[in-house]
PDB file of C-alpha atoms in Angstrom:
ATOM      1  CA  MET A   3      99.859  94.672 123.292  1.00 42.00           C
ATOM      2  CA  LYS A   4      99.972  92.249 120.643  1.00 44.00           C
ATOM      3  CA  ARG A   5     101.563  93.552 117.503  1.00 45.00           C
ATOM      4  CA  TRP A   6      99.058  92.883 115.758  1.00 41.00           C
ATOM      5  CA  LEU A   7      95.730  94.249 117.970  1.00 38.00           C
ATOM      6  CA  ALA A   8      97.721  97.736 117.496  1.00 39.00           C
ATOM      7  CA  PRO A   9      95.766  98.498 113.930  1.00 37.00           C
ATOM      8  CA  ILE A  10      92.768  97.181 115.164  1.00 34.00           C
ATOM      9  CA  PHE A  11      92.650  99.133 118.376  1.00 35.00           C
ATOM     10  CA  LEU A  12      93.364 102.408 116.453  1.00 36.00           C
ATOM     11  CA  LEU A  13      90.830 101.708 113.588  1.00 37.00           C
ATOM     12  CA  LEU A  14      88.203 101.065 116.608  1.00 36.00           C
ATOM     13  CA  THR A  15      89.408 104.562 118.316  1.00 35.00           C
ATOM     14  CA  GLY A  16      88.362 106.238 114.857  1.00 38.00           C
ATOM     15  CA  CYS A  17      85.222 104.789 114.661  1.00 36.00           C
ATOM     16  CA  VAL A  18      84.167 105.803 118.029  1.00 35.00           C
ATOM     17  CA  SER A  19      85.292 109.946 117.143  1.00 35.00           C
ATOM     18  CA  ALA A  20      83.555 109.464 113.874  1.00 37.00           C
ATOM     19  CA  ALA A  21      80.080 108.489 116.158  1.00 38.00           C
ATOM     20  CA  PRO A  22      76.985 108.228 114.022  1.00 41.00           C
ATOM     21  CA  GLY A  23      74.812 112.169 114.428  1.00 46.00           C
ATOM     22  CA  SER A  24      78.754 113.717 114.231  1.00 45.00           C
ATOM     23  CA  LYS A  25      79.406 115.705 111.532  1.00 63.00           C
ATOM     24  CA  SER A  26      81.922 117.317 109.869  1.00 83.00           C
ATOM     25  CA  PRO A  27      82.194 121.469 108.619  1.00 94.00           C
ATOM     26  CA  ALA A  28      79.412 121.775 105.693  1.00 97.00           C
ATOM     27  CA  VAL A  29      77.388 124.235 104.648  1.00 98.00           C
ATOM     28  CA  VAL A  30      74.017 123.747 102.435  1.00 98.00           C
ATOM     29  CA  LEU A  31      72.894 126.758  99.878  1.00 98.00           C
ATOM     30  CA  HIS A  32      70.280 126.190  97.437  1.00 95.00           C
ATOM     31  CA  GLY A  33      69.853 122.464  98.447  1.00 95.00           C
ATOM     32  CA  GLN A  34      72.968 121.801  97.352  1.00 97.00           C
ATOM     33  CA  ARG A  35      75.748 120.592 100.772  1.00 98.00           C
ATOM     34  CA  PHE A  36      79.334 121.357 100.667  1.00 98.00           C
ATOM     35  CA  SER A  37      82.037 120.411 102.688  1.00 97.00           C
ATOM     36  CA  ALA A  38      83.903 123.714 104.008  1.00 97.00           C
ATOM     37  CA  GLU A  39      87.108 124.890 106.371  1.00 96.00           C
ATOM     38  CA  PHE A  40      85.797 128.103 108.132  1.00 97.00           C
ATOM     39  CA  ALA A  41      87.894 131.222 108.392  1.00 96.00           C
ATOM     40  CA  THR A  42      86.961 132.565 111.606  1.00 96.00           C
ATOM     41  CA  ASP A  43      90.440 134.651 112.598  1.00 95.00           C
ATOM     42  CA  GLU A  44      91.892 137.449 110.514  1.00 95.00           C
ATOM     43  CA  PRO A  45      95.315 135.449 110.260  1.00 95.00           C
ATOM     44  CA  SER A  46      92.763 132.530 108.076  1.00 95.00           C
ATOM     45  CA  ARG A  47      90.836 135.064 106.873  1.00 96.00           C
ATOM     46  CA  GLU A  48      93.668 136.821 105.276  1.00 94.00           C
ATOM     47  CA  HIS A  49      94.901 133.647 103.484  1.00 95.00           C
ATOM     48  CA  GLY A  50      92.124 131.913 102.634  1.00 94.00           C
ATOM     49  CA  LEU A  51      92.200 129.760  99.530  1.00 95.00           C
ATOM     50  CA  MET A  52      96.177 131.506  98.068  1.00 94.00           C
ATOM     51  CA  MET A  53      98.190 129.208  97.272  1.00 93.00           C
ATOM     52  CA  ARG A  54      95.899 126.585  95.987  1.00 94.00           C
ATOM     53  CA  THR A  55      96.369 124.694  92.529  1.00 95.00           C
ATOM     54  CA  THR A  56      92.649 122.902  93.227  1.00 95.00           C
ATOM     55  CA  LEU A  57      89.196 123.471  94.808  1.00 96.00           C
ATOM     56  CA  ALA A  58      86.818 120.422  94.390  1.00 95.00           C
ATOM     57  CA  PRO A  59      83.551 120.968  93.346  1.00 94.00           C
ATOM     58  CA  ASP A  60      81.482 120.113  96.304  1.00 96.00           C
ATOM     59  CA  HIS A  61      84.097 121.919  98.869  1.00 97.00           C
ATOM     60  CA  CYS A  62      84.504 125.617  99.835  1.00 98.00           C
ATOM     61  CA  MET A  63      85.577 128.336 102.077  1.00 97.00           C
ATOM     62  CA  LEU A  64      83.282 130.062 104.848  1.00 98.00           C
ATOM     63  CA  PHE A  65      84.884 133.169 105.947  1.00 98.00           C
ATOM     64  CA  VAL A  66      82.852 134.736 109.387  1.00 98.00           C
ATOM     65  CA  PHE A  67      83.341 137.833 110.685  1.00 97.00           C
ATOM     66  CA  SER A  68      82.150 138.932 114.318  1.00 96.00           C
ATOM     67  CA  TYR A  69      80.704 142.249 112.705  1.00 96.00           C
ATOM     68  CA  THR A  70      78.374 143.096 109.686  1.00 97.00           C
ATOM     69  CA  ALA A  71      79.716 146.041 107.091  1.00 98.00           C
ATOM     70  CA  PRO A  72      80.555 145.723 103.484  1.00 98.00           C
ATOM     71  CA  GLN A  73      83.124 143.507 102.294  1.00 98.00           C
ATOM     72  CA  ALA A  74      85.545 143.024  99.929  1.00 97.00           C
ATOM     73  CA  PHE A  75      87.981 140.671  98.858  1.00 96.00           C
ATOM     74  CA  TRP A  76      91.403 140.299  96.394  1.00 94.00           C
ATOM     75  CA  MET A  77      92.698 137.720  94.778  1.00 94.00           C
ATOM     76  CA  LYS A  78      95.975 138.069  95.306  1.00 91.00           C
ATOM     77  CA  ASN A  79      98.332 134.723  95.052  1.00 93.00           C
ATOM     78  CA  THR A  80      94.678 133.074  94.839  1.00 94.00           C
ATOM     79  CA  LEU A  81      95.703 130.325  91.678  1.00 96.00           C
ATOM     80  CA  ILE A  82      91.820 128.684  91.117  1.00 96.00           C
ATOM     81  CA  PRO A  83      88.844 131.226  89.634  1.00 97.00           C
ATOM     82  CA  LEU A  84      86.426 131.476  92.294  1.00 98.00           C
ATOM     83  CA  ASP A  85      82.692 132.540  92.988  1.00 98.00           C
ATOM     84  CA  ILE A  86      82.397 134.970  95.754  1.00 98.00           C
ATOM     85  CA  LEU A  87      79.341 134.756  98.017  1.00 98.00           C
ATOM     86  CA  TYR A  88      78.355 137.387 100.157  1.00 98.00           C
ATOM     87  CA  PHE A  89      75.880 136.876 102.763  1.00 98.00           C
ATOM     88  CA  ASP A  90      73.850 138.993 106.165  1.00 98.00           C
ATOM     89  CA  THR A  91      73.604 138.029 109.567  1.00 97.00           C
ATOM     90  CA  ASP A  92      70.654 136.491 108.847  1.00 98.00           C
ATOM     91  CA  ARG A  93      72.706 133.845 106.454  1.00 98.00           C
ATOM     92  CA  ARG A  94      70.779 135.634 103.211  1.00 98.00           C
ATOM     93  CA  LEU A  95      72.759 136.277  99.953  1.00 98.00           C
ATOM     94  CA  VAL A  96      73.305 139.484  99.261  1.00 98.00           C
ATOM     95  CA  SER A  97      75.180 140.138  96.555  1.00 98.00           C
ATOM     96  CA  MET A  98      77.831 137.717  94.097  1.00 98.00           C
ATOM     97  CA  GLN A  99      81.157 138.140  92.496  1.00 98.00           C
ATOM     98  CA  LEU A 100      81.000 135.343  89.869  1.00 98.00           C
ATOM     99  CA  ASP A 101      83.903 133.996  87.750  1.00 98.00           C
ATOM    100  CA  VAL A 102      86.219 135.665  89.885  1.00 98.00           C
ATOM    101  CA  PRO A 103      89.568 135.164  87.582  1.00 97.00           C
ATOM    102  CA  PRO A 104      92.682 134.700  89.668  1.00 96.00           C
ATOM    103  CA  CYS A 105      94.890 138.254  90.019  1.00 93.00           C
ATOM    104  CA  LYS A 106      97.382 138.452  87.604  1.00 86.00           C
ATOM    105  CA  ALA A 107      98.527 141.975  87.876  1.00 84.00           C
ATOM    106  CA  ASP A 108      99.551 143.886  90.839  1.00 87.00           C
ATOM    107  CA  PRO A 109      97.473 145.673  92.321  1.00 93.00           C
ATOM    108  CA  CYS A 110      94.999 143.041  91.920  1.00 94.00           C
ATOM    109  CA  PRO A 111      91.477 144.210  91.760  1.00 95.00           C
ATOM    110  CA  ILE A 112      88.701 144.144  94.023  1.00 96.00           C
ATOM    111  CA  TYR A 113      85.375 142.584  95.103  1.00 98.00           C
ATOM    112  CA  PRO A 114      83.261 143.871  97.006  1.00 98.00           C
ATOM    113  CA  SER A 115      79.951 143.510  98.618  1.00 98.00           C
ATOM    114  CA  ASP A 116      77.094 145.054  97.202  1.00 96.00           C
ATOM    115  CA  ALA A 117      75.447 144.975 100.457  1.00 98.00           C
ATOM    116  CA  PRO A 118      76.340 144.926 104.298  1.00 98.00           C
ATOM    117  CA  ALA A 119      77.722 141.347 105.271  1.00 98.00           C
ATOM    118  CA  ARG A 120      79.116 139.076 107.802  1.00 98.00           C
ATOM    119  CA  TYR A 121      79.205 135.291 106.015  1.00 98.00           C
ATOM    120  CA  VAL A 122      81.681 135.277 102.444  1.00 98.00           C
ATOM    121  CA  LEU A 123      81.698 131.848 100.731  1.00 98.00           C
ATOM    122  CA  GLU A 124      83.558 131.277  98.196  1.00 98.00           C
ATOM    123  CA  LEU A 125      83.058 128.084  95.903  1.00 98.00           C
ATOM    124  CA  SER A 126      85.399 126.919  93.008  1.00 98.00           C
ATOM    125  CA  ALA A 127      83.776 129.292  89.607  1.00 98.00           C
ATOM    126  CA  GLY A 128      80.261 128.584  87.994  1.00 98.00           C
ATOM    127  CA  THR A 129      78.984 126.711  91.062  1.00 98.00           C
ATOM    128  CA  ALA A 130      76.849 129.604  91.945  1.00 98.00           C
ATOM    129  CA  ARG A 131      75.177 129.830  88.759  1.00 97.00           C
ATOM    130  CA  ARG A 132      75.626 125.746  88.733  1.00 97.00           C
ATOM    131  CA  ILE A 133      73.379 125.672  91.418  1.00 97.00           C
ATOM    132  CA  GLY A 134      70.930 128.666  90.920  1.00 97.00           C
ATOM    133  CA  ALA A 135      71.916 130.648  93.616  1.00 98.00           C
ATOM    134  CA  LYS A 136      70.028 133.562  93.864  1.00 97.00           C
ATOM    135  CA  ALA A 137      69.524 136.914  96.499  1.00 97.00           C
ATOM    136  CA  GLY A 138      67.524 136.222  98.907  1.00 98.00           C
ATOM    137  CA  ASP A 139      68.589 132.265  99.375  1.00 98.00           C
ATOM    138  CA  GLU A 140      69.768 130.786 103.134  1.00 98.00           C
ATOM    139  CA  LEU A 141      73.075 129.591 103.789  1.00 98.00           C
ATOM    140  CA  ARG A 142      72.548 126.765 106.133  1.00 98.00           C
ATOM    141  CA  ILE A 143      75.629 125.735 108.592  1.00 97.00           C
ATOM    142  CA  GLU A 144      76.495 122.672 109.658  1.00 95.00           C
ATOM    143  CA  GLY A 145      79.230 122.123 112.261  1.00 89.00           C
ATOM    144  CA  ASP A 146      80.892 124.157 115.199  1.00 88.00           C
ATOM    145  CA  ILE A 147      82.015 127.426 113.537  1.00 88.00           C
ATOM    146  CA  GLY A 148      83.864 128.240 116.461  1.00 86.00           C
ATOM    147  CA  PRO A 149      85.047 131.506 118.245  1.00 88.00           C
ATOM    148  CA  VAL A 150      85.078 134.440 115.528  1.00 92.00           C
ATOM    149  CA  ARG A 151      87.702 136.640 116.292  1.00 92.00           C
TER     150      ARG A 151
END
């Protein structure tokens, strides 16, 4: 293959993998779409957004559990303030912890849900208030969550 054809070939193969109709992982809440990272196993749920210094306003992390129960999160090694939203099995918003600050003390405070939850969404602090999220709102998930462990 000619040397100048290689970059064109790579570009075209990238276009095929991003075919129309394919969607990157995202969630939609109260009419707002957020690109999402899914945390579906114990190691990814434990690590979450630790050690990150920023979270784009249109980005989030969705924690998916294989069971529904009261959930509790903490901010150990989390450097950015967050909104933590809890959703039940039907993906209805059941609880919110807003403007949760980074943990600067040890032990870190715990932020529990007020009701059993299966999905937990972390957004940049202030986002839930800005979009008008409220109890009962439905979370729509776009993309393949994959196996939940």
